[in-house]
């Protein structure tokens, strides 16, 4: 068409067109008239709701014109990120209008299950689908085996999470497993050791003057992401003192490039560095004497450990960071106040990672940055209207007495709350009991968990698996039944962020467009199921609103009037109160503890599990590696770019084409290798290589880089999808296929960075 | 008459690319594919480049968001044989699709790679339209419910927003800004009148050292960067 058009124009008199130019020029200053489509698009209505492309769950407003969502903005009333959103928020449009969404329940007709085996879906009606699910659910309860049901939860709204745990409890299964065991459990456990809060830290970014980040991709994957993106602008140029930001991590990430200083560290040695910083701060008497004296316990012991074992000269040999650098950042950290030390996943998703988190958190106490302006916040929870306790029937009670198959809180994982990656092991071993049925809600663990192979084997073994999600995924491929759920544009819910702003805030999620196809919200599906599983389950879902929407009304009625909530989209709690020292520490001493009383108490309760010689103080221990160094000389250091979606799909061309801004490429997941290492291995840019670990190998291309530690290979998460999607299937590779299954034993955190690999030409 | 300009603070910018996405969202710019990326046929009105210097560990990468520079001396306009690209009175360089003959001279002339050629027809089942079915009667500069194949396109500084804002008597630069400015979460971008001493762009430029890309070419871009 281009050519014929060009010829045509060449043939026509050019003069005629230039006369037109004047007219157009003038006209373009006002809106072109006579454009019904244009006018309608401009007139669209903005409706507030909440994003669910990552756990930040930002408040958004969606413009709807002619029944279609056409544009997304941050909701200015949401103050966590000051009304700003990340790029994924905008790409929500492609999540909603993904042409390959499921539009009706699907039943598998291929009896064999396995990776790469097409399930041969047959559309069925909702009635039939619910009938089949309810039939199996009833059988489990009628035979007193409710605990043989496994519920898996990926990224879901808070309201749906609340309904899910209610369903699990009333049904009688202790097996509701979330993906949190893959995420920040080590960090949370470290915080719990110190101050008794089993939660991620929140930071008062408006007033902090120094940020010391250990292994945290603040601008890519540290929740709540949009808050970091917004506050970065504030940290840099919207306060009187420009905040100094130091980024310690093996890879030169976007965050590192935007920091004032990047310090590449030998992977897995962050705890040693944190202790060395403590060494300098203590030795030079730079700590906050007042806070240490009044509000901490165990300082002398901590001081002794830091001074004795962690001199910067010694730690320099462990971390590969010059002693002078350690001295300098320690002094900066203690002298430029308020300062914050941040424990990121790159530092804590290791064996022993909870101690790394503990060591880093202690730095905050050293400089008195606990619950003060510019320091650590303790995130407040919104006061949702309480739901009456579940009155468990006999069946449920007996089910709930069973241990959970993720073994959290047992001898194996004494401090853990959820051990996501233990689930496939337990299923495969049939211990402590067999799983007969599973339902996955927006989960995709055979993609997002290390050791994808064991998940595939486990999913194959589950006799009846039901997958609930808006689209097919790697996990859905193993399902007997798929129920299409709605996206966050088409359903009711309430949501609040992961810890961030300190004050509490709730956002509404309301349907802005009609559901695509025959999809239903997770909330409505649970109400449907509950109604038809008689006894305690039915009762537990009575009088709490009756539907996904009713439940949201019920729960938020304690916050603000419904009409106002619909219109504004946001409820915000009172301003944050600082220095609540007399009541904030949930530890035996009611103080911040450098020697963990919580851990000691746990040790007493579960003496055998923790074994001998457990340390109650923060410390460094050498990383435990998967794979021998002689055979596998490099460390696989994966990372999560900002444009990786956390909903289980990546089928979004807007995200795919700009996937890796630092490398200027999309639609790929290259292996970044240090130029020196590449020279030794005789590898060049774009060479096809195998990345091989003791657990398997994946194929990708080399990206020779000056921005990665010479001992590492860095590959992004997010690609390597194999199940569906024109815009994702067959693109890139998934590092989880070769990462070994390992844990931080105390917290149950899956480790991501201690697998060794070798790299060779394919 | 105003002279619209933009300031991008590289110290505040977080390299998130919300600007890139928001531009596509606002202007219905087609997304690419792996093949198009390989053959460099993707369309961006606003793109991102990364410039890396140095050796490990003293490496430095600068991520630079790039709309059209809206040059005051635009080479793209000079070379256009069809007068399809021209400068409005307010300084915005626009592209009139009906008159573009697709010769791509402007693409060659532009030193910033700000222009893209639209090789493809809109997909039958696109992810996202500004609005419903294309109405061929309504061909005009904006918005683009239907894509024009075979012409060159580029960033317009979202002039449709400005024009409409002026008509409604709203303040440009505060109440009304281009989509990329509005979407920028770190608020690294500021838009306004370069000829108005009171405007935030002028005041920001006075307060910090700034630069423009390839200043030596004397294209006089109206997009300024504040250094770190
Ligand atoms: S940070 Fe998360 S919740 Fe917020 S806009 Fe981005 S993807 Fe959505
Ligand atoms: S940046 Fe390129 S397209 Fe934009 S005005 Fe300048 S020369 Fe023309
Ligand atoms: S949206 Fe703003 S912060 Fe993000 S890349 Fe663009 S200019 Fe930078």
CSV table of C-alpha atoms in Angstrom, one decimal, chain A residues 280-605:
chain,number,residue,atom,x,y,z
A,280,UNK,CA,33.6,0.1,62.3
A,281,UNK,CA,30.6,1.9,63.7
A,282,UNK,CA,31.1,0.3,67.1
A,283,UNK,CA,34.8,0.6,67.2
A,284,UNK,CA,34.7,4.3,66.3
A,285,UNK,CA,31.9,4.9,68.7
A,286,UNK,CA,29.6,6.2,65.9
A,287,UNK,CA,26.5,4.4,67.1
A,288,UNK,CA,23.4,6.0,68.7
A,289,UNK,CA,24.3,5.7,72.3
A,290,UNK,CA,20.9,6.8,73.6
A,291,UNK,CA,18.9,4.3,71.6
A,292,UNK,CA,21.3,1.4,72.2
A,293,UNK,CA,21.2,2.0,76.0
A,294,UNK,CA,17.4,2.6,76.4
A,295,UNK,CA,15.8,0.3,73.8
A,296,UNK,CA,18.1,-2.6,72.9
A,297,UNK,CA,19.1,-5.8,74.6
A,298,UNK,CA,22.3,-7.9,74.0
A,299,UNK,CA,24.5,-5.1,72.6
A,300,UNK,CA,27.6,-6.3,74.5
A,301,UNK,CA,27.5,-9.7,73.0
A,302,UNK,CA,26.9,-8.3,69.5
A,303,UNK,CA,29.7,-5.8,70.0
A,304,UNK,CA,32.0,-8.6,71.0
A,305,UNK,CA,31.1,-10.7,67.9
A,306,UNK,CA,31.5,-7.8,65.6
A,307,UNK,CA,34.8,-6.6,67.0
A,308,UNK,CA,36.3,-10.0,67.3
A,309,UNK,CA,35.5,-11.6,63.9
A,310,UNK,CA,34.6,-8.8,61.4
A,311,UNK,CA,37.5,-6.4,61.0
A,312,UNK,CA,37.2,-4.8,57.5
A,313,UNK,CA,40.6,-6.2,56.5
A,314,UNK,CA,39.4,-9.8,57.1
A,315,UNK,CA,36.0,-9.1,55.6
A,316,UNK,CA,37.6,-7.6,52.5
A,317,UNK,CA,39.0,-11.1,51.7
A,318,UNK,CA,35.5,-12.6,52.0
A,319,UNK,CA,33.5,-10.0,50.1
A,320,UNK,CA,36.1,-8.8,47.6
A,321,UNK,CA,35.5,-5.2,48.7
A,322,UNK,CA,38.5,-3.1,49.6
A,323,UNK,CA,38.8,-2.5,53.4
A,324,UNK,CA,39.0,1.3,52.8
A,325,UNK,CA,35.6,1.2,51.0
A,326,UNK,CA,34.2,-0.7,54.0
A,327,UNK,CA,35.5,1.9,56.4
A,328,UNK,CA,34.2,4.7,54.2
A,329,UNK,CA,30.7,3.4,53.8
A,330,UNK,CA,30.5,2.5,57.5
A,331,UNK,CA,31.4,6.1,58.5
A,332,UNK,CA,29.0,7.6,55.9
A,333,UNK,CA,26.2,5.3,57.1
A,334,UNK,CA,26.7,6.3,60.7
A,335,UNK,CA,27.3,10.0,60.1
A,336,UNK,CA,24.9,11.0,57.4
A,337,UNK,CA,21.7,10.5,59.3
A,338,UNK,CA,18.9,9.4,59.2
A,339,UNK,CA,20.3,6.4,57.3
A,340,UNK,CA,18.6,3.2,56.3
A,341,UNK,CA,20.1,-0.3,55.6
A,342,UNK,CA,18.0,-2.4,53.3
A,343,UNK,CA,18.0,-6.2,53.0
A,344,UNK,CA,17.1,-7.2,49.5
A,345,UNK,CA,16.4,-10.7,48.1
A,346,UNK,CA,19.8,-10.9,46.5
A,347,UNK,CA,21.3,-10.8,50.0
A,348,UNK,CA,18.8,-12.9,51.9
A,349,UNK,CA,17.5,-15.7,49.6
A,350,UNK,CA,20.4,-17.8,50.6
A,351,UNK,CA,21.0,-20.6,53.1
A,352,UNK,CA,21.3,-18.8,56.4
A,353,UNK,CA,19.7,-15.8,54.8
A,354,UNK,CA,17.7,-14.9,57.8
A,355,UNK,CA,20.9,-14.1,59.7
A,356,UNK,CA,21.9,-11.8,56.8
A,357,UNK,CA,18.6,-10.0,57.2
A,358,UNK,CA,19.2,-9.9,61.0
A,359,UNK,CA,22.7,-8.5,60.5
A,360,UNK,CA,21.5,-5.8,58.2
A,361,UNK,CA,18.5,-4.9,60.4
A,362,UNK,CA,20.8,-4.5,63.3
A,363,UNK,CA,22.7,-1.8,61.4
A,364,UNK,CA,19.5,0.3,61.5
A,365,UNK,CA,19.3,-0.1,65.3
A,366,UNK,CA,23.0,0.8,65.6
A,367,UNK,CA,22.3,4.2,64.1
A,368,UNK,CA,19.0,4.7,65.8
A,369,UNK,CA,16.9,4.5,62.6
A,370,UNK,CA,14.1,2.5,64.3
A,371,UNK,CA,10.7,4.1,64.2
A,372,UNK,CA,12.0,7.6,63.7
A,373,UNK,CA,11.6,10.0,60.8
A,374,UNK,CA,13.7,8.9,57.9
A,375,UNK,CA,14.2,5.4,59.4
A,376,UNK,CA,12.3,2.1,59.6
A,377,UNK,CA,8.5,2.1,59.8
A,378,UNK,CA,6.4,-0.6,61.3
A,379,UNK,CA,3.6,-1.0,58.7
A,380,UNK,CA,0.1,-0.4,60.1
A,381,UNK,CA,-2.8,-2.7,59.1
A,382,UNK,CA,-6.1,-1.4,58.0
A,383,UNK,CA,-9.0,-2.0,60.4
A,384,UNK,CA,-11.3,-4.0,58.1
A,385,UNK,CA,-14.5,-5.1,59.8
A,386,UNK,CA,-13.8,-8.4,61.5
A,387,UNK,CA,-15.3,-11.6,60.1
A,388,UNK,CA,-16.8,-13.9,62.8
A,389,UNK,CA,-14.4,-16.8,63.6
A,390,UNK,CA,-15.0,-20.0,61.6
A,391,UNK,CA,-17.0,-22.5,63.6
A,392,UNK,CA,-15.2,-25.6,62.4
A,393,UNK,CA,-17.3,-28.8,62.2
A,394,UNK,CA,-15.9,-32.1,63.4
A,395,UNK,CA,-14.5,-33.0,59.9
A,396,UNK,CA,-12.6,-29.7,59.7
A,397,UNK,CA,-11.3,-30.0,63.2
A,398,UNK,CA,-9.7,-33.3,62.5
A,399,UNK,CA,-8.3,-32.1,59.2
A,400,UNK,CA,-6.7,-29.1,60.8
A,401,UNK,CA,-5.0,-31.2,63.4
A,402,UNK,CA,-2.8,-32.6,60.7
A,403,UNK,CA,0.6,-31.1,59.9
A,404,UNK,CA,0.7,-29.0,56.8
A,405,UNK,CA,2.5,-30.7,53.9
A,406,UNK,CA,4.8,-27.7,53.5
A,407,UNK,CA,6.2,-28.7,57.0
A,408,UNK,CA,6.4,-25.2,58.2
A,409,UNK,CA,6.9,-24.9,61.9
A,410,UNK,CA,8.2,-28.4,62.1
A,411,UNK,CA,11.7,-29.6,63.0
A,412,UNK,CA,12.8,-29.1,59.4
A,413,UNK,CA,11.7,-25.4,59.2
A,414,UNK,CA,11.2,-24.3,62.8
A,415,UNK,CA,10.6,-20.6,62.3
A,416,UNK,CA,8.8,-20.8,58.9
A,417,UNK,CA,5.3,-19.7,58.2
A,418,UNK,CA,5.2,-21.1,54.6
A,419,UNK,CA,7.6,-23.3,52.7
A,420,UNK,CA,6.4,-23.2,49.2
A,421,UNK,CA,9.0,-25.3,47.6
A,422,UNK,CA,8.7,-28.1,50.1
A,423,UNK,CA,5.2,-28.9,48.7
A,424,UNK,CA,6.3,-30.8,45.6
A,425,UNK,CA,8.7,-32.9,47.6
A,426,UNK,CA,6.0,-33.8,50.1
A,427,UNK,CA,3.6,-34.7,47.3
A,428,UNK,CA,6.2,-36.9,45.6
A,429,UNK,CA,7.1,-38.6,48.8
A,430,UNK,CA,3.4,-39.0,49.7
A,431,UNK,CA,4.4,-37.7,53.2
A,432,UNK,CA,3.0,-36.9,55.7
A,433,UNK,CA,-0.1,-38.0,53.7
A,434,UNK,CA,-1.1,-38.1,50.0
A,435,UNK,CA,-2.6,-35.1,48.2
A,436,UNK,CA,-5.7,-36.2,46.3
A,437,UNK,CA,-6.9,-32.9,45.0
A,438,UNK,CA,-5.4,-29.5,44.5
A,439,UNK,CA,-6.8,-26.1,43.4
A,440,UNK,CA,-4.4,-23.4,42.2
A,441,UNK,CA,-5.5,-19.8,42.3
A,442,UNK,CA,-3.4,-17.7,39.9
A,443,UNK,CA,-0.4,-19.8,40.8
A,444,UNK,CA,2.4,-20.7,38.5
A,445,UNK,CA,4.9,-22.4,40.7
A,446,UNK,CA,6.4,-24.7,38.1
A,447,UNK,CA,7.6,-21.5,36.5
A,448,UNK,CA,8.4,-19.3,39.5
A,449,UNK,CA,10.0,-21.7,41.9
A,450,UNK,CA,13.5,-23.1,41.7
A,451,UNK,CA,13.5,-26.7,40.5
A,452,UNK,CA,10.7,-26.5,38.1
A,453,UNK,CA,11.1,-30.2,37.3
A,454,UNK,CA,10.0,-31.3,40.7
A,455,UNK,CA,6.8,-29.3,40.5
A,456,UNK,CA,6.0,-30.9,37.1
A,457,UNK,CA,6.5,-34.3,38.6
A,458,UNK,CA,4.3,-33.4,41.6
A,459,UNK,CA,1.6,-31.9,39.5
A,460,UNK,CA,1.6,-35.0,37.4
A,461,UNK,CA,1.0,-37.1,40.5
A,462,UNK,CA,-2.0,-35.1,41.9
A,463,UNK,CA,-5.0,-37.1,40.8
A,464,UNK,CA,-7.3,-34.1,40.3
A,465,UNK,CA,-5.9,-30.6,39.8
A,466,UNK,CA,-8.1,-27.6,39.2
A,467,UNK,CA,-6.5,-24.4,37.9
A,468,UNK,CA,-8.2,-21.0,38.4
A,469,UNK,CA,-6.7,-18.1,36.3
A,470,UNK,CA,-7.6,-15.7,33.5
A,471,UNK,CA,-5.2,-17.5,31.1
A,472,UNK,CA,-3.5,-20.8,30.5
A,473,UNK,CA,-0.1,-21.2,32.1
A,474,UNK,CA,2.6,-23.7,32.6
A,475,UNK,CA,0.7,-24.9,35.7
A,476,UNK,CA,-2.6,-24.9,34.0
A,477,UNK,CA,-1.2,-27.4,31.5
A,478,UNK,CA,-1.3,-30.0,34.3
A,479,UNK,CA,-4.9,-29.3,35.2
A,480,UNK,CA,-7.9,-31.6,34.8
A,481,UNK,CA,-10.1,-28.6,34.9
A,482,UNK,CA,-9.5,-24.9,34.3
A,483,UNK,CA,-11.8,-22.3,35.6
A,484,UNK,CA,-11.5,-18.8,33.9
A,485,UNK,CA,-11.2,-16.1,36.5
A,486,UNK,CA,-11.4,-12.4,35.9
A,487,UNK,CA,-8.5,-9.9,35.9
A,488,UNK,CA,-8.4,-7.0,38.2
A,489,UNK,CA,-10.4,-4.9,35.8
A,490,UNK,CA,-13.5,-7.0,36.0
A,491,UNK,CA,-14.0,-7.9,39.7
A,492,UNK,CA,-14.6,-6.7,43.2
A,493,UNK,CA,-12.0,-6.7,45.9
A,494,UNK,CA,-10.1,-4.7,48.4
A,495,UNK,CA,-6.4,-4.4,48.5
A,496,UNK,CA,-3.5,-3.0,50.5
A,497,UNK,CA,0.2,-2.9,49.7
A,498,UNK,CA,3.1,-4.9,51.0
A,499,UNK,CA,4.8,-2.9,53.8
A,500,UNK,CA,5.8,0.5,52.5
A,501,UNK,CA,4.3,3.7,53.7
A,502,UNK,CA,3.8,3.1,57.4
A,503,UNK,CA,0.3,4.4,57.5
A,504,UNK,CA,-2.5,2.0,56.5
A,505,UNK,CA,-4.2,2.4,53.2
A,506,UNK,CA,-6.9,0.4,51.4
A,507,UNK,CA,-7.8,0.6,47.7
A,508,UNK,CA,-11.0,-0.7,46.2
A,509,UNK,CA,-11.1,-3.0,43.2
A,510,UNK,CA,-14.3,-2.6,41.2
A,511,UNK,CA,-15.3,-3.9,37.8
A,512,UNK,CA,-14.5,-1.2,35.2
A,513,UNK,CA,-15.6,-3.3,32.2
A,514,UNK,CA,-17.8,-6.4,31.8
A,515,UNK,CA,-15.9,-9.7,32.3
A,516,UNK,CA,-14.4,-11.1,29.2
A,517,UNK,CA,-16.1,-14.3,28.1
A,518,UNK,CA,-17.6,-16.4,30.9
A,519,UNK,CA,-15.0,-15.5,33.5
A,520,UNK,CA,-15.8,-15.2,37.2
A,521,UNK,CA,-13.9,-13.7,40.1
A,522,UNK,CA,-12.0,-15.8,42.6
A,523,UNK,CA,-14.3,-14.4,45.2
A,524,UNK,CA,-17.5,-15.4,43.4
A,525,UNK,CA,-16.1,-18.9,42.6
A,526,UNK,CA,-15.3,-19.5,46.3
A,527,UNK,CA,-18.8,-18.4,47.4
A,528,UNK,CA,-20.3,-20.8,44.7
A,529,UNK,CA,-18.2,-23.7,46.0
A,530,UNK,CA,-18.8,-22.9,49.6
A,531,UNK,CA,-22.6,-22.9,49.1
A,532,UNK,CA,-22.5,-26.4,47.8
A,533,UNK,CA,-20.2,-28.0,50.3
A,534,UNK,CA,-22.6,-28.6,53.1
A,535,UNK,CA,-21.8,-28.3,56.8
A,536,UNK,CA,-19.2,-25.9,58.2
A,537,UNK,CA,-18.1,-24.6,54.9
A,538,UNK,CA,-21.5,-23.4,53.9
A,539,UNK,CA,-22.0,-21.9,57.3
A,540,UNK,CA,-18.6,-20.1,57.2
A,541,UNK,CA,-19.7,-18.3,54.1
A,542,UNK,CA,-23.1,-17.2,55.4
A,543,UNK,CA,-23.6,-13.6,56.6
A,544,UNK,CA,-20.4,-12.2,55.2
A,545,UNK,CA,-21.9,-10.5,52.2
A,546,UNK,CA,-22.9,-13.4,50.0
A,547,UNK,CA,-20.7,-12.7,47.0
A,548,UNK,CA,-17.4,-11.2,45.9
A,549,UNK,CA,-19.0,-7.8,45.9
A,550,UNK,CA,-21.0,-8.2,49.1
A,551,UNK,CA,-17.9,-9.4,50.9
A,552,UNK,CA,-16.0,-6.2,50.0
A,553,UNK,CA,-18.9,-4.1,51.2
A,554,UNK,CA,-19.0,-6.1,54.4
A,555,UNK,CA,-15.3,-5.8,55.2
A,556,UNK,CA,-14.8,-2.2,54.3
A,557,UNK,CA,-18.0,-0.9,56.0
A,558,UNK,CA,-15.8,-0.1,59.0
A,559,UNK,CA,-13.6,2.2,56.9
A,560,UNK,CA,-15.8,4.5,55.0
A,561,UNK,CA,-19.2,4.8,53.3
A,562,UNK,CA,-19.6,2.6,50.2
A,563,UNK,CA,-20.5,5.4,47.7
A,564,UNK,CA,-17.5,7.4,48.8
A,565,UNK,CA,-15.2,4.4,48.5
A,566,UNK,CA,-16.5,3.7,44.9
A,567,UNK,CA,-15.9,7.3,43.9
A,568,UNK,CA,-12.6,7.9,45.6
A,569,UNK,CA,-11.2,4.4,45.5
A,570,UNK,CA,-8.9,4.9,48.5
A,571,UNK,CA,-9.2,4.8,52.3
A,572,UNK,CA,-6.3,6.1,54.3
A,573,UNK,CA,-5.6,5.5,58.0
A,574,UNK,CA,-4.3,8.1,60.4
A,575,UNK,CA,-0.8,9.6,59.9
A,576,UNK,CA,2.1,7.5,61.1
A,577,UNK,CA,3.2,7.9,64.7
A,578,UNK,CA,6.9,7.7,65.4
A,579,UNK,CA,8.9,6.5,68.4
A,580,UNK,CA,6.4,4.0,69.8
A,581,UNK,CA,9.3,2.3,71.6
A,582,UNK,CA,7.3,1.3,74.7
A,583,UNK,CA,5.0,-0.9,72.7
A,584,UNK,CA,6.5,-1.6,69.3
A,585,UNK,CA,8.9,-4.5,70.1
A,586,UNK,CA,7.4,-8.0,70.2
A,587,UNK,CA,10.4,-9.6,71.9
A,588,UNK,CA,10.8,-11.1,75.3
A,589,UNK,CA,12.7,-8.1,76.6
A,590,UNK,CA,10.2,-5.7,74.8
A,591,UNK,CA,13.3,-4.1,73.3
A,592,UNK,CA,15.2,-4.4,70.0
A,593,UNK,CA,17.4,-7.5,70.5
A,594,UNK,CA,20.9,-8.0,69.3
A,595,UNK,CA,20.7,-11.5,70.8
A,596,UNK,CA,17.4,-13.0,69.7
A,597,UNK,CA,15.2,-13.9,72.6
A,598,UNK,CA,12.5,-14.9,70.1
A,599,UNK,CA,14.9,-17.5,68.6
A,600,UNK,CA,15.9,-18.7,72.0
A,601,UNK,CA,12.3,-19.2,73.0
A,602,UNK,CA,11.7,-21.1,69.7
A,603,UNK,CA,14.7,-23.2,70.4
A,604,UNK,CA,13.3,-24.2,73.7
A,605,UNK,CA,10.0,-25.1,72.2
